[in-house]
Tab-separated table of C-alpha atoms in Angstrom:
chain	number	residue	atom	x	y	z
A	1	MET	CA	24.526	-0.584	19.556
A	2	SER	CA	21.167	0.907	18.540
A	3	THR	CA	17.947	0.285	20.426
A	4	GLU	CA	16.561	-1.636	17.433
A	5	GLN	CA	19.615	-3.895	17.343
A	6	GLN	CA	19.348	-4.531	21.087
A	7	GLU	CA	15.688	-5.470	20.679
A	8	GLN	CA	16.530	-7.823	17.797
A	9	ASP	CA	19.286	-9.442	19.869
A	10	ARG	CA	16.894	-9.919	22.789
A	11	GLN	CA	14.279	-11.494	20.504
A	12	GLU	CA	16.939	-13.792	19.043
A	13	GLN	CA	17.985	-14.919	22.524
A	14	ASP	CA	14.342	-15.545	23.440
A	15	ARG	CA	13.883	-17.716	20.337
A	16	GLN	CA	17.020	-19.678	21.150
A	17	GLU	CA	15.845	-20.285	24.714
A	18	GLN	CA	12.420	-21.414	23.488
A	19	GLY	CA	14.094	-23.849	21.102
A	20	ARG	CA	16.068	-25.348	23.991
A	21	GLU	CA	12.914	-25.775	26.078
A	22	ARG	CA	11.164	-27.807	23.403
A	23	PRO	CA	12.370	-31.375	23.128
A	24	GLY	CA	14.448	-31.678	20.006
A	25	GLY	CA	14.012	-28.004	19.021
A	26	ALA	CA	13.709	-28.038	15.222
A	27	GLY	CA	15.289	-31.475	14.978
A	28	GLU	CA	17.829	-32.069	12.271
A	29	PHE	CA	17.010	-28.707	10.697
A	30	ALA	CA	17.880	-26.707	13.836
A	31	PRO	CA	21.187	-25.346	12.439
A	32	LEU	CA	19.526	-24.348	9.166
A	33	VAL	CA	16.602	-22.719	10.964
A	34	GLU	CA	19.014	-20.807	13.165
A	35	GLU	CA	20.981	-19.538	10.155
A	36	VAL	CA	17.786	-18.423	8.417
A	37	ARG	CA	16.740	-16.555	11.554
A	38	LYS	CA	20.113	-14.828	11.776
A	39	PHE	CA	19.952	-13.882	8.104
A	40	ALA	CA	16.402	-12.536	8.410
A	41	THR	CA	17.360	-10.503	11.472
A	42	ALA	CA	20.399	-9.011	9.726
A	43	LEU	CA	18.428	-8.330	6.552
A	44	GLY	CA	15.617	-6.684	8.490
A	45	GLY	CA	18.083	-4.463	10.318
A	46	LYS	CA	19.722	-3.366	7.071
A	47	ALA	CA	16.329	-2.735	5.456
A	48	VAL	CA	15.322	-0.460	8.325
A	49	GLU	CA	18.630	1.389	8.089
A	50	VAL	CA	18.453	1.885	4.306
A	51	GLY	CA	14.750	2.720	4.421
A	52	GLY	CA	15.362	5.414	7.009
A	53	ARG	CA	18.083	7.028	4.911
A	54	LEU	CA	15.941	6.813	1.776
A	55	ARG	CA	12.950	8.316	3.554
A	56	GLU	CA	15.037	11.281	4.685
A	57	SER	CA	16.826	11.936	1.396
A	58	ASN	CA	14.057	11.046	-1.117
A	59	PRO	CA	10.632	11.027	0.538
A	60	GLU	CA	8.785	10.887	-2.784
A	61	VAL	CA	10.741	7.830	-3.951
A	62	TYR	CA	10.236	6.212	-0.555
A	63	GLY	CA	6.482	6.777	-0.829
A	64	HIS	CA	6.340	5.174	-4.268
A	65	LEU	CA	8.396	2.180	-3.131
A	66	ALA	CA	6.241	1.741	-0.028
A	67	ALA	CA	3.080	1.795	-2.156
A	68	ALA	CA	4.584	-0.682	-4.625
A	69	GLY	CA	5.583	-2.958	-1.753
A	70	GLY	CA	2.028	-2.839	-0.445
A	71	GLU	CA	0.673	-3.776	-3.861
A	72	LEU	CA	3.108	-6.689	-4.156
A	73	LEU	CA	2.082	-7.914	-0.727
A	74	ALA	CA	-1.598	-7.706	-1.669
A	75	ALA	CA	-0.957	-9.672	-4.874
A	76	TYR	CA	0.976	-12.318	-2.942
A	77	ARG	CA	-1.806	-12.649	-0.376
A	78	ALA	CA	-4.402	-13.022	-3.129
A	79	ALA	CA	-2.356	-15.724	-4.841
A	80	VAL	CA	-1.815	-17.612	-1.596
A	81	ALA	CA	-5.497	-17.346	-0.658
A	82	GLY	CA	-6.473	-18.809	-4.037
A	83	HIS	CA	-4.091	-21.728	-3.615
A	84	GLU	CA	-5.266	-22.342	-0.059
A	85	ARG	CA	-8.877	-22.523	-1.227
A	86	ARG	CA	-7.937	-25.101	-3.857
A	87	TRP	CA	-5.782	-27.105	-1.428
A	88	SER	CA	-8.466	-27.192	1.230
A	89	ALA	CA	-11.341	-27.946	-1.163
A	90	PRO	CA	-12.794	-31.449	-1.277
A	91	GLN	CA	-11.041	-33.781	-3.674
A	92	HIS	CA	-11.716	-32.487	-7.177
A	93	ALA	CA	-15.310	-31.359	-6.821
A	94	GLU	CA	-17.399	-32.159	-9.856
A	95	ALA	CA	-17.453	-29.343	-12.380
A	96	GLU	CA	-20.637	-28.275	-14.097
A	97	ARG	CA	-20.336	-27.150	-17.678
A	98	VAL	CA	-22.350	-24.030	-18.391
A	99	ASP	CA	-23.050	-23.287	-22.046
A	100	LEU	CA	-23.816	-19.591	-22.276
A	101	ASP	CA	-24.150	-19.580	-26.050
A	102	GLY	CA	-26.462	-22.559	-26.527
A	103	PRO	CA	-30.238	-22.916	-26.171
A	104	ALA	CA	-31.707	-22.826	-22.637
A	105	GLU	CA	-33.353	-26.282	-22.987
A	106	ALA	CA	-30.025	-28.064	-23.472
A	107	SER	CA	-28.676	-27.359	-19.957
A	108	ASP	CA	-30.062	-30.292	-17.874
A	109	LYS	CA	-31.571	-32.668	-20.423
C-alpha cells in the first residue's frame, strides 16, 4: 500500500470517527455521504496515479492540461462568485435606467 493510500485511509477513518462523535452524523443522508466520500477518495487516488504517469511520459501534454484545469477552475470560481453576489444582495434592488444615447437633461426629470 502506498504512502498516499495510507494517508487517504487514515483521513477516511478520522472522518468516520468525527461523524460518530456528532449526534446523528449526517442524519438520513449518512450512507450517501459516506459513499460520496469513498468515491471521491478513490477518484482522487486514481487521478494522482494517472497524472504521475502522464507527467513522466508526456510532460508537455501534462503542462497544457494543468494550465487548462487552472483556467476552468478560475472560470468556475468567477461564476460562483457572481451568483453568490446576486444571492446575497438585498431583495431585487431597484435598477436605474441609464440612457447613454439620449440628451443629458432627460436623465432625472
